[in-house]
PDB file of C-alpha atoms in Angstrom:
ATOM      1  CA  MET A 223       0.000   0.000   0.000  1.00 47.00           C
ATOM      2  CA  SER A 224       1.438   3.385  -0.995  1.00 48.00           C
ATOM      3  CA  THR A 225       2.253   5.969   1.656  1.00 50.00           C
ATOM      4  CA  PRO A 226       0.042   9.078   1.431  1.00 56.00           C
ATOM      5  CA  ALA A 227       1.776  12.348   0.584  1.00 60.00           C
ATOM      6  CA  PRO A 228       2.563  14.498   3.651  1.00 68.00           C
ATOM      7  CA  VAL A 229       0.289  17.430   4.423  1.00 87.00           C
ATOM      8  CA  ARG A 230       2.463  20.451   3.639  1.00 94.00           C
ATOM      9  CA  ARG A 231       2.739  23.411   6.003  1.00 97.00           C
ATOM     10  CA  VAL A 232       1.811  26.556   4.086  1.00 98.00           C
ATOM     11  CA  VAL A 233       1.748  30.329   4.675  1.00 98.00           C
ATOM     12  CA  ILE A 234      -0.567  32.449   2.512  1.00 98.00           C
ATOM     13  CA  VAL A 235       0.657  35.965   1.683  1.00 98.00           C
ATOM     14  CA  ASP A 236      -1.851  38.265  -0.038  1.00 97.00           C
ATOM     15  CA  ASP A 237      -3.118  41.759   0.735  1.00 95.00           C
ATOM     16  CA  HIS A 238      -6.759  40.814   0.152  1.00 95.00           C
ATOM     17  CA  ALA A 239      -8.319  39.173   3.206  1.00 95.00           C
ATOM     18  CA  ILE A 240     -11.198  37.753   1.177  1.00 95.00           C
ATOM     19  CA  PHE A 241      -8.751  35.958  -1.133  1.00 94.00           C
ATOM     20  CA  ARG A 242      -6.780  34.537   1.803  1.00 96.00           C
ATOM     21  CA  THR A 243     -10.009  33.297   3.417  1.00 96.00           C
ATOM     22  CA  GLY A 244     -11.223  31.736   0.182  1.00 95.00           C
ATOM     23  CA  LEU A 245      -7.899  30.091  -0.535  1.00 95.00           C
ATOM     24  CA  ARG A 246      -7.674  28.693   3.002  1.00 95.00           C
ATOM     25  CA  ALA A 247     -11.172  27.208   2.590  1.00 95.00           C
ATOM     26  CA  GLU A 248     -10.326  25.727  -0.837  1.00 93.00           C
ATOM     27  CA  LEU A 249      -7.156  24.104   0.489  1.00 94.00           C
ATOM     28  CA  ALA A 250      -8.679  22.809   3.748  1.00 92.00           C
ATOM     29  CA  GLY A 251      -7.740  19.195   4.395  1.00 91.00           C
ATOM     30  CA  CYS A 252      -5.129  19.189   1.619  1.00 94.00           C
ATOM     31  CA  VAL A 253      -2.503  21.456   3.193  1.00 96.00           C
ATOM     32  CA  ASP A 254      -1.962  22.876   6.664  1.00 96.00           C
ATOM     33  CA  VAL A 255      -2.254  26.673   6.455  1.00 96.00           C
ATOM     34  CA  VAL A 256      -0.221  27.719   9.500  1.00 97.00           C
ATOM     35  CA  ALA A 257      -0.376  31.502   9.010  1.00 97.00           C
ATOM     36  CA  GLU A 258      -1.380  34.378   6.751  1.00 97.00           C
ATOM     37  CA  ALA A 259       0.117  37.808   6.059  1.00 97.00           C
ATOM     38  CA  PRO A 260      -1.078  40.892   4.137  1.00 97.00           C
ATOM     39  CA  ASP A 261       2.157  42.837   3.496  1.00 96.00           C
ATOM     40  CA  VAL A 262       5.909  42.609   3.083  1.00 95.00           C
ATOM     41  CA  GLU A 263       6.935  43.154   6.711  1.00 95.00           C
ATOM     42  CA  SER A 264       4.413  40.830   8.322  1.00 97.00           C
ATOM     43  CA  ALA A 265       5.073  38.188   5.673  1.00 97.00           C
ATOM     44  CA  ALA A 266       8.809  38.127   6.355  1.00 96.00           C
ATOM     45  CA  ALA A 267       8.164  38.010  10.106  1.00 96.00           C
ATOM     46  CA  VAL A 268       5.647  35.173  10.006  1.00 97.00           C
ATOM     47  CA  ILE A 269       7.713  33.124   7.559  1.00 97.00           C
ATOM     48  CA  ARG A 270      10.675  33.349   9.917  1.00 96.00           C
ATOM     49  CA  GLN A 271       8.461  32.411  12.845  1.00 96.00           C
ATOM     50  CA  GLN A 272       6.700  29.472  11.193  1.00 96.00           C
ATOM     51  CA  VAL A 273       9.323  28.263   8.672  1.00 96.00           C
ATOM     52  CA  PRO A 274       6.654  26.679   6.438  1.00 97.00           C
ATOM     53  CA  GLU A 275       7.455  24.284   3.628  1.00 97.00           C
ATOM     54  CA  VAL A 276       5.716  26.466   1.036  1.00 97.00           C
ATOM     55  CA  VAL A 277       4.702  30.130   0.872  1.00 98.00           C
ATOM     56  CA  LEU A 278       1.854  31.030  -1.487  1.00 98.00           C
ATOM     57  CA  LEU A 279       2.906  34.531  -2.397  1.00 97.00           C
ATOM     58  CA  ASP A 280       1.163  37.366  -4.225  1.00 96.00           C
ATOM     59  CA  VAL A 281       3.621  39.441  -6.263  1.00 93.00           C
ATOM     60  CA  HIS A 282       1.968  42.811  -5.597  1.00 93.00           C
ATOM     61  CA  LEU A 283       2.084  43.592  -1.884  1.00 94.00           C
ATOM     62  CA  PRO A 284       2.099  46.787   0.165  1.00 94.00           C
ATOM     63  CA  GLY A 285       4.893  47.634   2.593  1.00 91.00           C
ATOM     64  CA  GLY A 286       8.635  47.261   2.589  1.00 88.00           C
ATOM     65  CA  THR A 287      10.480  49.315   0.010  1.00 87.00           C
ATOM     66  CA  GLY A 288       7.912  48.649  -2.706  1.00 87.00           C
ATOM     67  CA  GLY A 289       9.402  45.409  -3.991  1.00 87.00           C
ATOM     68  CA  GLY A 290       6.283  43.337  -3.343  1.00 92.00           C
ATOM     69  CA  GLY A 291       6.527  39.555  -3.339  1.00 94.00           C
ATOM     70  CA  ALA A 292      10.074  39.590  -4.701  1.00 91.00           C
ATOM     71  CA  GLU A 293      11.117  41.654  -1.682  1.00 92.00           C
ATOM     72  CA  VAL A 294       9.608  39.069   0.679  1.00 95.00           C
ATOM     73  CA  VAL A 295      11.647  36.327  -0.993  1.00 92.00           C
ATOM     74  CA  LYS A 296      14.820  38.406  -0.763  1.00 90.00           C
ATOM     75  CA  LEU A 297      14.223  39.093   2.940  1.00 92.00           C
ATOM     76  CA  CYS A 298      14.002  35.337   3.497  1.00 93.00           C
ATOM     77  CA  ARG A 299      16.846  34.267   1.213  1.00 88.00           C
ATOM     78  CA  ASP A 300      18.664  32.526   4.063  1.00 90.00           C
ATOM     79  CA  LEU A 301      15.647  30.198   4.438  1.00 92.00           C
ATOM     80  CA  LEU A 302      15.380  29.126   0.794  1.00 89.00           C
ATOM     81  CA  GLU A 303      16.755  25.659   1.515  1.00 88.00           C
ATOM     82  CA  GLU A 304      13.814  25.007   3.855  1.00 93.00           C
ATOM     83  CA  VAL A 305      11.109  27.336   2.549  1.00 95.00           C
ATOM     84  CA  LYS A 306       9.905  27.224  -1.069  1.00 95.00           C
ATOM     85  CA  PHE A 307       8.044  30.181  -2.553  1.00 96.00           C
ATOM     86  CA  LEU A 308       5.242  29.715  -5.067  1.00 96.00           C
ATOM     87  CA  ALA A 309       3.960  32.980  -6.532  1.00 95.00           C
ATOM     88  CA  ILE A 310       0.215  33.127  -7.173  1.00 95.00           C
ATOM     89  CA  SER A 311      -1.069  36.264  -8.838  1.00 91.00           C
ATOM     90  CA  VAL A 312      -3.636  37.756 -11.206  1.00 90.00           C
ATOM     91  CA  SER A 313      -0.678  39.140 -13.165  1.00 86.00           C
ATOM     92  CA  ASP A 314       0.755  37.242 -16.107  1.00 80.00           C
ATOM     93  CA  GLN A 315       3.221  39.977 -17.049  1.00 81.00           C
ATOM     94  CA  ALA A 316       6.757  38.886 -17.897  1.00 78.00           C
ATOM     95  CA  GLU A 317       8.359  41.471 -15.603  1.00 81.00           C
ATOM     96  CA  ASP A 318       6.410  40.167 -12.587  1.00 83.00           C
ATOM     97  CA  VAL A 319       7.309  36.566 -13.358  1.00 84.00           C
ATOM     98  CA  VAL A 320      10.990  37.288 -13.948  1.00 82.00           C
ATOM     99  CA  SER A 321      11.431  39.495 -10.876  1.00 84.00           C
ATOM    100  CA  VAL A 322      10.004  37.032  -8.366  1.00 89.00           C
ATOM    101  CA  ILE A 323      11.783  34.027  -9.903  1.00 86.00           C
ATOM    102  CA  ARG A 324      15.048  35.950  -9.987  1.00 84.00           C
ATOM    103  CA  ALA A 325      14.545  36.681  -6.281  1.00 86.00           C
ATOM    104  CA  GLY A 326      14.367  32.947  -5.557  1.00 88.00           C
ATOM    105  CA  ALA A 327      10.761  31.725  -5.939  1.00 91.00           C
ATOM    106  CA  ARG A 328      10.398  28.189  -7.310  1.00 89.00           C
ATOM    107  CA  GLY A 329       7.213  28.712  -9.276  1.00 89.00           C
ATOM    108  CA  TYR A 330       4.564  31.094 -10.544  1.00 91.00           C
ATOM    109  CA  VAL A 331       0.905  30.356 -11.221  1.00 91.00           C
ATOM    110  CA  THR A 332      -2.045  32.624 -11.945  1.00 89.00           C
ATOM    111  CA  LYS A 333      -5.153  32.875  -9.785  1.00 89.00           C
ATOM    112  CA  THR A 334      -7.182  31.091 -12.451  1.00 87.00           C
ATOM    113  CA  ILE A 335      -5.626  27.826 -11.235  1.00 88.00           C
ATOM    114  CA  SER A 336      -8.002  25.260  -9.733  1.00 90.00           C
ATOM    115  CA  ALA A 337      -7.708  24.174  -6.099  1.00 92.00           C
ATOM    116  CA  ALA A 338      -6.666  20.657  -7.142  1.00 91.00           C
ATOM    117  CA  GLU A 339      -3.976  22.025  -9.453  1.00 92.00           C
ATOM    118  CA  LEU A 340      -2.736  24.354  -6.711  1.00 94.00           C
ATOM    119  CA  VAL A 341      -2.427  21.487  -4.221  1.00 94.00           C
ATOM    120  CA  GLU A 342      -0.420  19.619  -6.858  1.00 93.00           C
ATOM    121  CA  ALA A 343       1.771  22.683  -7.408  1.00 92.00           C
ATOM    122  CA  VAL A 344       2.386  23.039  -3.660  1.00 95.00           C
ATOM    123  CA  GLU A 345       3.488  19.411  -3.471  1.00 93.00           C
ATOM    124  CA  SER A 346       5.765  19.777  -6.503  1.00 90.00           C
ATOM    125  CA  VAL A 347       7.429  22.928  -5.184  1.00 92.00           C
ATOM    126  CA  ALA A 348       7.829  21.415  -1.702  1.00 93.00           C
ATOM    127  CA  SER A 349       9.532  18.424  -3.339  1.00 89.00           C
ATOM    128  CA  GLY A 350      12.024  20.712  -5.084  1.00 86.00           C
ATOM    129  CA  ASP A 351      10.479  21.001  -8.535  1.00 86.00           C
ATOM    130  CA  ALA A 352       9.690  24.220 -10.381  1.00 84.00           C
ATOM    131  CA  VAL A 353       6.072  24.901 -11.358  1.00 86.00           C
ATOM    132  CA  PHE A 354       4.662  27.436 -13.824  1.00 84.00           C
ATOM    133  CA  SER A 355       1.352  28.087 -15.512  1.00 79.00           C
ATOM    134  CA  PRO A 356       1.821  27.054 -19.180  1.00 71.00           C
ATOM    135  CA  ARG A 357       1.736  30.584 -20.594  1.00 69.00           C
ATOM    136  CA  LEU A 358       4.345  31.765 -18.079  1.00 71.00           C
ATOM    137  CA  ALA A 359       6.907  29.016 -18.575  1.00 65.00           C
ATOM    138  CA  GLY A 360       8.150  30.688 -21.760  1.00 65.00           C
ATOM    139  CA  PHE A 361       9.100  33.834 -19.845  1.00 64.00           C
ATOM    140  CA  VAL A 362      11.229  31.754 -17.482  1.00 62.00           C
ATOM    141  CA  LEU A 363      12.880  29.780 -20.261  1.00 62.00           C
ATOM    142  CA  ASP A 364      13.648  33.008 -22.108  1.00 64.00           C
ATOM    143  CA  ALA A 365      15.093  34.712 -19.036  1.00 61.00           C
ATOM    144  CA  PHE A 366      16.871  31.861 -17.305  1.00 58.00           C
ATOM    145  CA  GLY A 367      17.474  29.100 -19.836  1.00 55.00           C
ATOM    146  CA  THR A 368      16.128  25.570 -19.460  1.00 45.00           C
ATOM    147  CA  SER A 369      16.677  25.224 -15.708  1.00 44.00           C
ATOM    148  CA  GLY A 370      14.702  28.210 -14.465  1.00 42.00           C
ATOM    149  CA  VAL A 371      17.052  28.351 -11.489  1.00 44.00           C
ATOM    150  CA  VAL A 372      18.215  31.786 -10.361  1.00 41.00           C
ATOM    151  CA  GLU A 373      21.737  30.646  -9.485  1.00 41.00           C
ATOM    152  CA  ASP A 374      22.292  29.512 -13.066  1.00 39.00           C
ATOM    153  CA  VAL A 375      21.867  33.031 -14.399  1.00 36.00           C
ATOM    154  CA  ARG A 376      23.575  35.106 -11.750  1.00 39.00           C
ATOM    155  CA  ASP A 377      25.418  37.678 -13.765  1.00 51.00           C
ATOM    156  CA  GLU A 378      26.424  41.051 -12.392  1.00 56.00           C
ATOM    157  CA  GLU A 379      25.991  42.763 -15.775  1.00 65.00           C
ATOM    158  CA  LEU A 380      22.597  41.164 -16.431  1.00 68.00           C
ATOM    159  CA  ASP A 381      21.450  42.134 -12.939  1.00 67.00           C
ATOM    160  CA  ARG A 382      21.916  45.809 -13.842  1.00 75.00           C
ATOM    161  CA  LEU A 383      19.003  45.534 -16.266  1.00 78.00           C
ATOM    162  CA  SER A 384      15.334  45.794 -15.365  1.00 81.00           C
ATOM    163  CA  ALA A 385      12.961  43.029 -16.472  1.00 77.00           C
ATOM    164  CA  ARG A 386      11.686  45.227 -19.315  1.00 83.00           C
ATOM    165  CA  GLU A 387      15.235  46.056 -20.437  1.00 85.00           C
ATOM    166  CA  VAL A 388      16.032  42.346 -20.553  1.00 83.00           C
ATOM    167  CA  GLU A 389      12.983  41.794 -22.773  1.00 85.00           C
ATOM    168  CA  VAL A 390      14.013  44.573 -25.142  1.00 88.00           C
ATOM    169  CA  MET A 391      17.633  43.421 -25.181  1.00 87.00           C
ATOM    170  CA  ARG A 392      16.610  39.883 -26.100  1.00 84.00           C
ATOM    171  CA  LEU A 393      14.406  41.040 -28.976  1.00 88.00           C
ATOM    172  CA  ILE A 394      17.135  43.350 -30.275  1.00 87.00           C
ATOM    173  CA  ALA A 395      19.551  40.415 -30.186  1.00 85.00           C
ATOM    174  CA  ARG A 396      17.046  38.331 -32.146  1.00 84.00           C
ATOM    175  CA  GLY A 397      17.061  40.918 -34.917  1.00 87.00           C
ATOM    176  CA  TYR A 398      13.719  42.606 -34.270  1.00 88.00           C
ATOM    177  CA  THR A 399      13.301  46.176 -35.495  1.00 90.00           C
ATOM    178  CA  TYR A 400      12.315  48.925 -33.068  1.00 91.00           C
ATOM    179  CA  ARG A 401       8.846  48.974 -34.630  1.00 91.00           C
ATOM    180  CA  GLU A 402       8.455  45.200 -34.176  1.00 90.00           C
ATOM    181  CA  ILE A 403       9.584  45.403 -30.551  1.00 90.00           C
ATOM    182  CA  ALA A 404       7.165  48.254 -29.875  1.00 90.00           C
ATOM    183  CA  SER A 405       4.323  46.208 -31.342  1.00 89.00           C
ATOM    184  CA  ASP A 406       5.313  43.016 -29.509  1.00 86.00           C
ATOM    185  CA  LEU A 407       5.610  44.708 -26.095  1.00 86.00           C
ATOM    186  CA  PHE A 408       2.756  47.202 -26.581  1.00 87.00           C
ATOM    187  CA  ILE A 409       5.012  50.213 -26.024  1.00 89.00           C
ATOM    188  CA  SER A 410       5.995  53.178 -28.204  1.00 91.00           C
ATOM    189  CA  ILE A 411       8.997  53.213 -30.535  1.00 91.00           C
ATOM    190  CA  LYS A 412      10.379  56.100 -28.484  1.00 92.00           C
ATOM    191  CA  THR A 413      10.192  53.942 -25.339  1.00 92.00           C
ATOM    192  CA  VAL A 414      12.027  51.157 -27.165  1.00 91.00           C
ATOM    193  CA  GLU A 415      14.768  53.601 -28.124  1.00 92.00           C
ATOM    194  CA  THR A 416      15.043  54.743 -24.512  1.00 92.00           C
ATOM    195  CA  HIS A 417      15.326  51.156 -23.259  1.00 90.00           C
ATOM    196  CA  VAL A 418      17.971  50.284 -25.855  1.00 91.00           C
ATOM    197  CA  SER A 419      19.981  53.377 -24.933  1.00 91.00           C
ATOM    198  CA  LYS A 420      19.863  52.420 -21.253  1.00 89.00           C
ATOM    199  CA  VAL A 421      20.840  48.818 -21.988  1.00 89.00           C
ATOM    200  CA  LEU A 422      23.848  49.863 -24.074  1.00 89.00           C
ATOM    201  CA  ARG A 423      24.936  52.323 -21.396  1.00 88.00           C
ATOM    202  CA  LYS A 424      24.545  49.864 -18.512  1.00 84.00           C
ATOM    203  CA  LEU A 425      26.401  47.119 -20.382  1.00 83.00           C
ATOM    204  CA  GLN A 426      28.996  49.559 -21.751  1.00 83.00           C
ATOM    205  CA  LEU A 427      28.306  48.497 -25.328  1.00 84.00           C
ATOM    206  CA  SER A 428      28.221  50.758 -28.391  1.00 85.00           C
ATOM    207  CA  SER A 429      26.046  49.017 -30.992  1.00 86.00           C
ATOM    208  CA  ARG A 430      23.319  46.488 -31.709  1.00 84.00           C
ATOM    209  CA  HIS A 431      25.986  44.155 -33.085  1.00 83.00           C
ATOM    210  CA  GLU A 432      27.903  44.193 -29.783  1.00 83.00           C
ATOM    211  CA  LEU A 433      24.653  43.713 -27.867  1.00 85.00           C
ATOM    212  CA  THR A 434      23.717  40.686 -29.988  1.00 83.00           C
ATOM    213  CA  ARG A 435      27.136  39.121 -29.442  1.00 80.00           C
ATOM    214  CA  TRP A 436      26.891  39.829 -25.676  1.00 78.00           C
ATOM    215  CA  ALA A 437      23.498  38.087 -25.476  1.00 77.00           C
ATOM    216  CA  GLU A 438      24.626  35.118 -27.595  1.00 74.00           C
ATOM    217  CA  GLN A 439      27.678  34.570 -25.390  1.00 66.00           C
ATOM    218  CA  ARG A 440      25.333  34.247 -22.390  1.00 64.00           C
ATOM    219  CA  ARG A 441      22.861  32.081 -24.308  1.00 62.00           C
ATOM    220  CA  ILE A 442      19.964  34.376 -23.438  1.00 66.00           C
ATOM    221  CA  VAL A 443      18.845  35.128 -27.001  1.00 60.00           C
TER     222      VAL A 443
END
């Protein structure tokens, strides 16, 4: 007879009380919700106090220095061996996904996920696997390669760039025109030009050709 999976200890971090209450009810009997928190400071404090196996973490949170869920993960970086973070958000924007995964989260799902799927995701993350909603996995593969692990992409130069600058840099390296990038990212051509200028300055490069070579060398094209 197979041994049943352990009931995982979970902390829910979200600034909407009604969502936390609903999520706790949906997960009842499947996980052990040991605490909740509505903002950056209280989340970091309760995670340190409870040391749960998994934190269900919204990416947009009040408090702290404005870094939201990514800031919570960073404040608890010394616990990442024991505590796994699974982002759960209404947002499916690449910059939100990349920022929280870069901080150290092990997965990212949207709030359209079913309760059964979320329980499965909690178990996977607790077991050391990475979990992403299908549409979001591409962002992670683009930003971090096939592993999706932050340590694999730690690069001081790359870390100077914002999530949006990384997106623009990758498209430039793939040969997209400014107009194509603007259309793809739903921004103006002028904004694309500004991002490219900032990327070149931050990376101390002088042309699109150098930028393409820089990205290819790091296999992030």
